[in-house]
Coordinates of C-alpha atoms and ligand atoms in Angstrom, one line a residue:
M1 CA 10.7 11.1 -4.8
T2 CA 8.0 13.7 -5.0
T3 CA 7.5 15.9 -8.0
T4 CA 4.7 18.4 -9.1
T5 CA 1.6 17.5 -11.4
P6 CA 0.4 19.8 -14.1
S7 CA -2.5 20.8 -11.8
G8 CA 0.1 21.8 -9.0
H9 CA 0.0 19.2 -6.2
S10 CA 2.8 16.8 -5.5
R11 CA 3.1 13.8 -7.7
K12 CA 3.7 11.0 -5.2
S13 CA 4.5 7.3 -5.3
V14 CA 1.6 5.6 -3.7
I15 CA 1.6 1.7 -2.7
I16 CA -2.0 0.3 -2.3
V17 CA -2.4 -3.0 -0.3
G18 CA -5.4 -4.7 -1.7
G19 CA -6.6 -5.2 -5.3
G20 CA -10.2 -5.7 -4.7
V21 CA -12.9 -3.1 -5.9
I22 CA -11.8 -0.6 -3.3
G23 CA -8.0 -0.9 -3.9
L24 CA -8.6 -0.6 -7.7
C25 CA -10.9 2.5 -7.4
V26 CA -8.2 4.1 -5.3
A27 CA -5.5 3.2 -7.6
Y28 CA -7.7 4.7 -10.6
Y29 CA -8.4 8.0 -9.1
A30 CA -4.9 8.4 -7.7
M31 CA -3.5 7.6 -11.2
R32 CA -5.7 10.3 -12.8
K33 CA -4.3 12.7 -10.1
G34 CA -0.9 12.0 -11.5
H35 CA 0.5 9.8 -8.8
R36 CA 2.7 6.8 -9.4
V37 CA 0.7 3.9 -8.2
T38 CA 1.6 0.3 -7.1
V39 CA -1.0 -2.3 -6.2
I40 CA 0.0 -5.3 -4.1
D41 CA -2.4 -8.2 -3.4
R42 CA -1.7 -11.7 -2.3
A43 CA -4.6 -13.2 -4.4
T44 CA -4.4 -14.1 -7.9
E45 CA -5.5 -11.5 -10.2
D46 CA -8.9 -13.1 -11.2
H47 CA -9.9 -13.7 -7.7
P48 CA -9.5 -10.7 -5.4
G49 CA -11.2 -11.1 -2.1
C50 CA -14.9 -10.3 -1.8
S51 CA -15.2 -8.1 -5.0
H52 CA -15.7 -10.2 -8.1
K53 CA -18.9 -12.2 -7.7
N54 CA -21.1 -10.0 -5.6
A55 CA -24.5 -9.0 -6.4
G56 CA -23.4 -6.0 -8.5
M57 CA -25.9 -3.5 -7.2
V58 CA -25.3 0.2 -7.1
V59 CA -27.6 1.4 -4.5
P60 CA -28.0 4.8 -3.2
S61 CA -31.2 3.5 -1.7
H62 CA -29.2 1.7 1.0
F63 CA -28.7 4.8 3.2
I64 CA -29.6 3.0 6.7
P65 CA -26.4 1.7 8.1
L66 CA -26.5 -2.0 9.3
A67 CA -26.2 -0.7 12.9
A68 CA -29.8 0.5 13.2
P69 CA -32.5 0.3 16.1
G70 CA -34.2 -3.2 15.7
M71 CA -31.4 -5.0 14.1
V72 CA -30.1 -6.3 17.4
L73 CA -33.4 -7.9 18.0
T74 CA -34.0 -9.0 14.5
G75 CA -30.5 -10.7 14.7
I76 CA -31.2 -12.4 18.0
K77 CA -34.6 -13.7 16.6
M78 CA -32.8 -15.2 13.6
L79 CA -30.1 -16.9 15.5
G80 CA -31.8 -20.1 16.2
N81 CA -32.7 -20.7 12.5
R82 CA -29.9 -22.6 10.6
E83 CA -31.3 -21.5 7.2
S84 CA -31.7 -17.8 8.3
P85 CA -30.0 -15.0 6.5
F86 CA -28.2 -13.7 9.5
S87 CA -26.1 -15.4 12.0
I88 CA -23.1 -14.9 14.3
R89 CA -20.8 -17.7 14.8
P90 CA -20.0 -17.6 18.6
R91 CA -16.2 -17.6 19.3
C92 CA -14.1 -16.5 22.2
S93 CA -12.6 -13.3 21.0
P94 CA -12.0 -10.0 22.7
R95 CA -12.3 -8.4 19.4
L96 CA -15.6 -9.8 18.4
A97 CA -16.9 -8.9 21.9
K98 CA -15.8 -5.2 21.3
W99 CA -17.4 -5.2 17.8
L100 CA -20.6 -6.5 19.1
W101 CA -20.6 -4.0 21.9
M102 CA -19.8 -1.2 19.5
F103 CA -22.6 -2.5 17.2
Y104 CA -25.1 -2.4 20.0
R105 CA -23.9 1.2 21.1
S106 CA -24.3 2.4 17.5
A107 CA -27.7 1.1 16.9
T108 CA -29.5 4.3 17.8
R109 CA -31.9 6.7 16.1
Q110 CA -29.3 9.5 16.3
H111 CA -26.6 7.4 14.6
V112 CA -28.9 6.4 11.9
Q113 CA -29.8 9.9 11.2
R114 CA -26.3 11.2 11.1
A115 CA -25.0 8.2 9.2
S116 CA -27.9 8.4 6.6
S117 CA -26.9 11.7 5.3
V118 CA -23.4 10.7 4.8
L119 CA -24.3 7.2 3.0
R120 CA -26.8 9.3 0.8
D121 CA -24.0 11.7 -0.3
L122 CA -21.5 9.0 -0.8
G123 CA -24.0 6.7 -2.7
L124 CA -25.4 9.4 -5.0
E125 CA -21.8 10.8 -5.9
S126 CA -20.6 7.2 -6.4
R127 CA -23.6 6.6 -8.7
R128 CA -22.6 9.5 -10.7
S129 CA -19.1 8.4 -11.0
F130 CA -20.3 5.1 -12.3
C131 CA -22.1 6.6 -15.1
E132 CA -19.0 8.5 -16.0
L133 CA -16.8 5.5 -15.8
S134 CA -19.2 3.5 -17.9
D135 CA -19.1 6.1 -20.7
G136 CA -15.3 6.1 -20.4
F137 CA -15.1 2.4 -20.7
G138 CA -17.3 2.1 -23.6
H139 CA -20.2 0.6 -21.5
E140 CA -18.1 -2.5 -21.2
F141 CA -19.2 -3.4 -17.6
G142 CA -22.8 -3.6 -18.3
L143 CA -24.3 -0.8 -16.1
I144 CA -28.0 -1.0 -16.3
Q145 CA -29.9 2.0 -15.0
K146 CA -33.4 0.7 -14.4
G147 CA -33.6 0.9 -10.7
L148 CA -34.2 -1.6 -8.0
L149 CA -37.2 -3.4 -6.6
M150 CA -37.8 -4.1 -2.9
L151 CA -40.1 -7.1 -3.2
C152 CA -42.4 -7.7 -0.1
K153 CA -44.3 -10.8 0.5
K154 CA -46.0 -9.5 3.6
E155 CA -48.1 -6.3 4.1
K156 CA -46.3 -5.7 7.4
T157 CA -42.9 -5.6 5.5
L158 CA -44.3 -3.4 2.8
H159 CA -45.5 -1.0 5.5
E160 CA -41.9 -1.0 7.0
E161 CA -40.5 -0.5 3.7
S162 CA -42.8 2.4 2.9
I163 CA -41.5 4.2 5.9
I164 CA -38.0 3.8 4.5
A165 CA -39.3 5.0 1.2
E166 CA -40.6 8.1 2.9
K167 CA -37.2 8.8 4.5
A168 CA -35.5 8.3 1.2
L169 CA -37.7 11.0 -0.2
D170 CA -36.9 13.3 2.6
L171 CA -33.2 12.7 1.8
G172 CA -33.8 13.4 -1.8
I173 CA -33.6 9.9 -3.1
E174 CA -36.4 9.1 -5.4
A175 CA -38.6 6.1 -4.4
K176 CA -42.2 4.8 -5.3
I177 CA -44.5 2.4 -3.3
L178 CA -46.0 0.0 -5.8
S179 CA -48.9 -2.3 -5.8
P180 CA -48.5 -6.0 -7.2
S181 CA -50.0 -4.8 -10.5
E182 CA -47.6 -1.7 -10.6
T183 CA -44.8 -3.8 -9.9
A184 CA -45.6 -6.3 -12.6
K185 CA -45.9 -3.4 -15.1
T186 CA -42.3 -2.1 -13.9
D187 CA -40.8 -5.4 -14.6
P188 CA -43.3 -7.4 -17.0
Q189 CA -40.6 -10.0 -17.9
I190 CA -41.1 -12.0 -14.7
Q191 CA -44.0 -13.4 -12.8
M192 CA -44.1 -12.2 -9.0
S193 CA -46.1 -13.2 -6.1
I194 CA -46.0 -10.4 -3.8
A195 CA -47.8 -7.9 -1.5
G196 CA -46.1 -5.0 -3.2
S197 CA -42.7 -3.4 -3.5
V198 CA -40.8 -0.1 -3.3
Y199 CA -39.2 1.0 -6.2
F200 CA -36.0 3.0 -6.2
P201 CA -35.5 4.2 -9.8
R202 CA -32.0 5.6 -9.3
D203 CA -30.4 2.3 -8.2
C204 CA -28.5 0.4 -10.9
H205 CA -26.8 -2.9 -11.4
L206 CA -23.7 -4.1 -13.3
N207 CA -21.3 -6.9 -13.9
P208 CA -18.7 -6.7 -10.9
S209 CA -16.0 -8.9 -12.5
R210 CA -16.2 -7.0 -15.6
F211 CA -15.9 -3.7 -13.6
L212 CA -12.8 -5.0 -12.1
K213 CA -11.3 -5.9 -15.6
C214 CA -12.2 -2.5 -17.2
L215 CA -10.4 -0.9 -14.1
K216 CA -7.3 -3.1 -14.4
I217 CA -7.1 -2.6 -18.3
A218 CA -7.1 1.2 -17.6
L219 CA -4.7 1.1 -14.7
K220 CA -2.2 -1.0 -16.7
S221 CA -2.3 1.3 -19.8
G222 CA -1.9 4.1 -17.4
G223 CA 1.2 2.8 -15.9
V224 CA 0.1 1.4 -12.7
T225 CA 2.3 -1.6 -11.5
F226 CA 0.5 -4.8 -10.1
H227 CA 2.1 -7.3 -7.8
W228 CA -0.3 -10.4 -7.6
Q229 CA 0.3 -13.3 -5.3
T230 CA 2.4 -11.1 -3.1
N231 CA 1.5 -11.1 0.7
V232 CA 2.2 -7.8 2.7
R233 CA 3.7 -9.1 6.0
K234 CA 4.8 -6.0 7.8
L235 CA 4.8 -2.2 7.6
E236 CA 7.9 -0.6 8.9
T237 CA 7.9 2.7 10.5
R238 CA 10.3 5.7 11.2
S239 CA 9.6 8.9 12.8
G240 CA 5.7 8.6 12.7
A241 CA 5.6 7.6 9.2
I242 CA 5.5 4.2 7.2
E243 CA 9.1 3.8 5.8
K244 CA 8.5 0.6 3.8
I245 CA 6.4 -2.4 3.2
L246 CA 7.8 -6.0 3.7
T247 CA 6.4 -8.7 1.5
D248 CA 7.3 -12.5 2.0
S249 CA 9.8 -12.0 -0.8
S250 CA 10.9 -8.3 -1.1
E251 CA 10.4 -4.7 0.2
F252 CA 8.7 -1.6 -1.4
Q253 CA 8.9 2.1 -0.6
A254 CA 6.7 4.8 -1.3
D255 CA 5.6 8.4 -0.2
E256 CA 2.0 7.1 0.7
Y257 CA 0.6 3.9 1.7
V258 CA -3.1 2.8 1.5
I259 CA -4.7 -0.1 3.2
A260 CA -7.5 -1.5 1.1
G261 CA -7.3 -5.0 2.3
G262 CA -10.9 -5.6 3.0
V263 CA -11.6 -7.9 6.0
W264 CA -7.9 -8.7 6.2
S265 CA -6.9 -5.0 6.8
P266 CA -6.8 -5.3 10.6
Q267 CA -4.3 -8.2 10.5
T268 CA -2.1 -6.2 8.0
I269 CA -1.7 -3.2 10.2
H270 CA -2.4 -4.6 13.7
H271 CA 1.5 -4.4 14.6
L272 CA 1.3 -0.7 14.0
G273 CA -1.0 -0.1 16.9
V274 CA -3.9 0.9 14.6
P275 CA -6.7 -1.4 15.9
L276 CA -9.4 -1.3 13.2
L277 CA -12.5 -3.1 14.3
L278 CA -13.8 -5.2 11.4
E279 CA -15.7 -8.4 11.3
G280 CA -16.2 -10.6 8.2
G281 CA -19.8 -10.7 7.1
K282 CA -19.8 -13.9 5.2
G283 CA -22.2 -14.0 2.1
Y284 CA -22.8 -16.3 -0.8
S285 CA -23.8 -16.0 -4.5
V286 CA -25.0 -18.5 -7.1
T287 CA -25.4 -17.6 -10.7
L288 CA -28.0 -19.4 -12.8
E289 CA -26.9 -19.7 -16.4
E290 CA -29.4 -18.7 -19.0
P291 CA -32.5 -19.4 -17.1
D292 CA -35.8 -19.5 -19.1
S293 CA -37.3 -16.3 -17.5
L294 CA -35.1 -13.4 -16.6
P295 CA -36.1 -10.1 -14.7
S296 CA -34.9 -7.0 -16.3
I297 CA -34.7 -5.1 -12.9
C298 CA -32.5 -6.1 -10.0
S299 CA -34.5 -6.7 -6.7
I300 CA -34.2 -7.7 -3.2
L301 CA -36.5 -10.3 -1.7
T302 CA -37.0 -8.3 1.4
E303 CA -38.1 -10.9 4.1
A304 CA -35.5 -13.4 2.8
R305 CA -32.8 -10.8 2.4
V306 CA -31.7 -12.2 -0.9
A307 CA -30.5 -10.0 -3.7
V308 CA -31.5 -11.0 -7.4
T309 CA -29.5 -9.5 -10.1
P310 CA -29.7 -10.3 -14.0
I311 CA -26.1 -10.2 -15.1
D312 CA -26.0 -10.5 -19.0
N313 CA -28.2 -13.5 -19.7
N314 CA -27.7 -15.0 -16.2
L315 CA -29.2 -14.5 -13.0
R316 CA -27.3 -14.1 -9.8
F317 CA -28.8 -14.9 -6.3
A318 CA -26.8 -13.5 -3.3
G319 CA -27.5 -13.5 0.3
T320 CA -26.9 -14.1 4.0
M321 CA -24.9 -12.2 6.5
E322 CA -22.8 -14.6 8.8
I323 CA -20.6 -12.8 11.2
S324 CA -17.9 -15.6 11.1
G325 CA -14.4 -14.0 11.4
L326 CA -12.3 -15.0 8.5
D327 CA -13.9 -18.4 7.6
D328 CA -15.2 -18.3 4.2
S329 CA -16.4 -22.1 4.1
I330 CA -19.7 -22.7 2.7
N331 CA -22.6 -23.6 4.9
P332 CA -25.2 -25.7 2.8
N333 CA -27.9 -24.8 5.3
R334 CA -27.7 -21.1 4.3
I335 CA -27.9 -21.9 0.4
R336 CA -31.0 -23.9 1.4
G337 CA -32.4 -21.0 2.9
I338 CA -31.7 -18.8 -0.2
Q339 CA -33.2 -21.5 -2.4
K340 CA -36.4 -22.0 -0.5
S341 CA -37.2 -18.3 -0.6
I342 CA -36.8 -17.6 -4.3
P343 CA -40.0 -19.4 -5.7
K344 CA -42.1 -17.6 -2.9
Y345 CA -41.4 -14.5 -4.9
F346 CA -40.9 -15.8 -8.3
P347 CA -43.0 -18.7 -8.8
N348 CA -41.3 -19.6 -12.1
Y349 CA -38.3 -20.7 -10.3
Q350 CA -39.9 -23.5 -8.4
G351 CA -37.6 -26.6 -8.4
I352 CA -34.3 -24.7 -9.1
D353 CA -31.4 -26.5 -7.4
L354 CA -28.9 -24.0 -6.3
H355 CA -26.7 -26.8 -4.9
K356 CA -25.9 -28.0 -8.5
Q357 CA -24.3 -24.5 -9.3
K358 CA -21.0 -23.2 -8.3
I359 CA -21.2 -21.4 -5.0
W360 CA -19.1 -18.5 -4.2
S361 CA -18.6 -17.0 -0.8
G362 CA -17.1 -13.6 0.1
L363 CA -16.2 -11.9 3.3
R364 CA -17.6 -8.4 3.6
P365 CA -15.5 -6.0 5.7
C366 CA -17.9 -4.8 8.3
S367 CA -17.5 -2.1 10.7
P368 CA -19.5 -2.1 13.9
D369 CA -21.2 1.3 13.0
G370 CA -22.0 0.2 9.4
L371 CA -19.7 3.1 7.9
P372 CA -16.7 2.7 6.0
Y373 CA -13.2 3.9 7.3
I374 CA -11.8 6.4 4.9
G375 CA -9.0 8.7 6.0
R376 CA -5.6 9.1 7.3
T377 CA -4.6 7.6 10.6
R378 CA -3.5 9.7 13.5
K379 CA -0.3 7.7 14.3
H380 CA 1.2 7.6 10.9
Q381 CA 1.1 10.7 8.7
N382 CA 1.4 8.6 5.3
L383 CA -1.0 5.8 6.2
T384 CA -4.5 6.0 4.8
I385 CA -7.3 3.5 5.4
A386 CA -10.0 2.7 2.8
T387 CA -12.0 -0.2 4.0
G388 CA -15.2 -1.3 6.1
H389 CA -17.7 -0.9 3.4
A390 CA -19.7 -4.2 4.3
M391 CA -22.6 -4.5 1.9
L392 CA -21.7 -1.3 0.0
G393 CA -18.2 -1.9 -1.2
L394 CA -19.1 -2.0 -5.0
S395 CA -21.6 0.9 -4.7
L396 CA -19.1 3.2 -2.9
G397 CA -16.1 2.1 -4.7
P398 CA -15.8 5.0 -7.0
I399 CA -16.5 7.7 -4.4
T400 CA -14.1 6.0 -2.0
G401 CA -11.4 6.1 -4.7
K402 CA -12.2 9.8 -5.4
L403 CA -11.9 10.7 -1.6
T404 CA -8.8 8.6 -1.0
A405 CA -7.0 10.4 -4.2
E406 CA -8.0 13.7 -2.7
I407 CA -6.4 12.8 0.6
L408 CA -3.2 11.6 -1.0
S409 CA -3.2 14.9 -2.8
N410 CA -3.6 16.9 0.5
E411 CA -6.8 18.3 -0.9
S412 CA -9.9 18.9 1.3
P413 CA -12.2 15.8 0.7
S414 CA -15.1 16.8 -1.4
I415 CA -17.4 15.0 1.3
D416 CA -17.1 15.5 5.0
L417 CA -15.4 12.5 6.4
S418 CA -15.5 12.9 10.1
L419 CA -17.9 10.0 10.7
L420 CA -15.5 7.9 8.7
N421 CA -12.5 8.5 10.7
P422 CA -10.4 5.3 11.1
D423 CA -9.5 6.1 14.7
R424 CA -13.1 6.5 15.7
F425 CA -13.1 3.5 17.9
H426 CA -10.1 4.1 20.0
Ligands
LIG1 C1 -22.8 -12.2 -1.4 C2 -22.2 -10.7 -1.4 C3 -23.0 -9.8 -2.2 C4 -22.6 -8.5 -2.3 N1 -23.3 -7.5 -3.0 C5 -22.9 -6.3 -3.1 C6 -23.6 -5.4 -4.0 O1 -24.6 -5.9 -4.8 N2 -23.4 -4.0 -4.0 C7 -22.3 -3.6 -3.2 O2 -21.9 -2.4 -3.3 N3 -21.6 -4.5 -2.5 C8 -21.9 -5.8 -2.5 N4 -21.1 -6.6 -1.7 C9 -20.0 -6.1 -0.8 C10 -18.9 -5.9 -1.6 O3 -18.5 -7.1 -2.3 C11 -17.6 -5.6 -0.6 O4 -18.0 -4.5 0.3 C12 -16.3 -5.3 -1.4 O5 -16.1 -6.3 -2.4 C13 -15.2 -5.1 -0.4 O6 -14.1 -4.7 -1.3 P1 -12.7 -4.5 -0.8 O7 -11.8 -4.0 -1.9 O8 -12.8 -3.6 0.5 O9 -12.3 -6.0 -0.3 P2 -11.8 -7.4 -1.0 O10 -12.6 -7.4 -2.3 O11 -11.8 -8.4 -0.1 O12 -10.3 -7.0 -1.4 C14 -9.3 -6.9 -0.4 C15 -8.0 -7.5 -1.1 O13 -6.9 -7.3 -0.2 C16 -6.0 -8.2 -0.3 N5 -5.2 -8.2 1.0 C17 -5.7 -8.0 2.2 N6 -4.6 -8.1 3.0 C18 -3.4 -8.2 2.3 C19 -2.2 -8.4 2.7 N7 -1.6 -8.3 4.0 N8 -1.2 -8.6 1.6 C20 -1.6 -8.7 0.3 N9 -3.0 -8.5 -0.1 C21 -3.8 -8.3 0.9 C22 -6.9 -9.4 -0.4 O14 -6.2 -10.5 -1.1 C23 -8.1 -9.0 -1.3 O15 -7.9 -9.3 -2.5 C24 -21.6 -8.0 -1.6 C25 -20.8 -8.9 -0.8 C26 -21.1 -10.1 -0.7 C27 -20.3 -11.2 0.1

């Protein structure tokens, strides 16, 4: 039943499928708008999909979408290397073929230009929201606002990153090109062997599982209902709208339905004739507990494409992008690739053995044009999609939550969402 909130919009019942970072952020902002929210997830509460052991970076500096000129060639060059950070697992799938074709079509200068402004707006607004959330949650999720270093081993890479830094400055994102000694002054706690770096002072990092925990505590105390270990099997429709959700054991009804199911979203809504194009981009993370030396700033080993994040007294390494469908198995060759790269940049880490640590894998929900899907679907008036954030799901969680809550409240979204339309590929 729909009633009215003190701010004048309808108070609705909302079901969110997916309790990862996107689903929880949507739940949080929908709850704050006065809606009655239910979250359903087939996972256990402590292990939602891709969200709890990622690299924890909040990166407005990542304004260039994955689908960019040069990426196709870079991808092809890396294919033969079993330890490389990028791979596509070949399989006979019309969906993969369509995804690859759309990726190729999107990898243009014009697309990058249009997408960069949107990603910039989303990234900066989300960062602002993280600061508010951190204050509101008593700094519980460890937000560190010290920036990000893009560490470059080779002059050629430094030159390429410098061009990106100039684009960042054009877009209003602070960036500084640093020599090795300037980089060492920026993070004196760790020895580095590099040709230089690009420093993005506005980027941040945090503890992703603690962020999810803070959200869940706030949601529970705000009256949000959770159904963990509950698989959504089907959405039933009536007269151009979703009427109810069927799980393996029961059914649920609401005014509005949000699909925030990460890489599994297409499966969940395929029967509705909403063919969402998404591929799983598998990545791994490994966390070293209390190592002898610890950087104070998060960084990316640029050539190796490995993210390095100090989280509390531990150090997390994350990397690889394997387009591998829904397979989340661990490929030891890729871990070896990550391991080999670390001492090249941080000589103190010579001799570490990542294989002795617990390895986590996650499937990033990747759209072919590198932009998320946020918006209502054309076919079903009360069905909203919030997924496809690929490498930026944590970074863009709060802004996705805010925008989706605006959509649910029938308000005009505060950022133009036309490039993020979930129907854009059909
Ligand atoms: C190695 C690695 C490092 C990363 N580092 C960063 C980083 O530093 N910064 C950043 O911004 N991003 C990072 N990411 C990306 C980020 O983790 C993802 O974009 C984000 O977690 C996606 O969140 P999500 O909520 O969309 O999906 P998920 O976290 O996968 O959640 C989806 C949930 O939906 C549930 N679900 C799906 N279908 C159904 C169904 N039918 N019924 C019931 N439940 C269902 C699943 O069980 C799952 O819990 C990284 C990813 C990886 C793999």
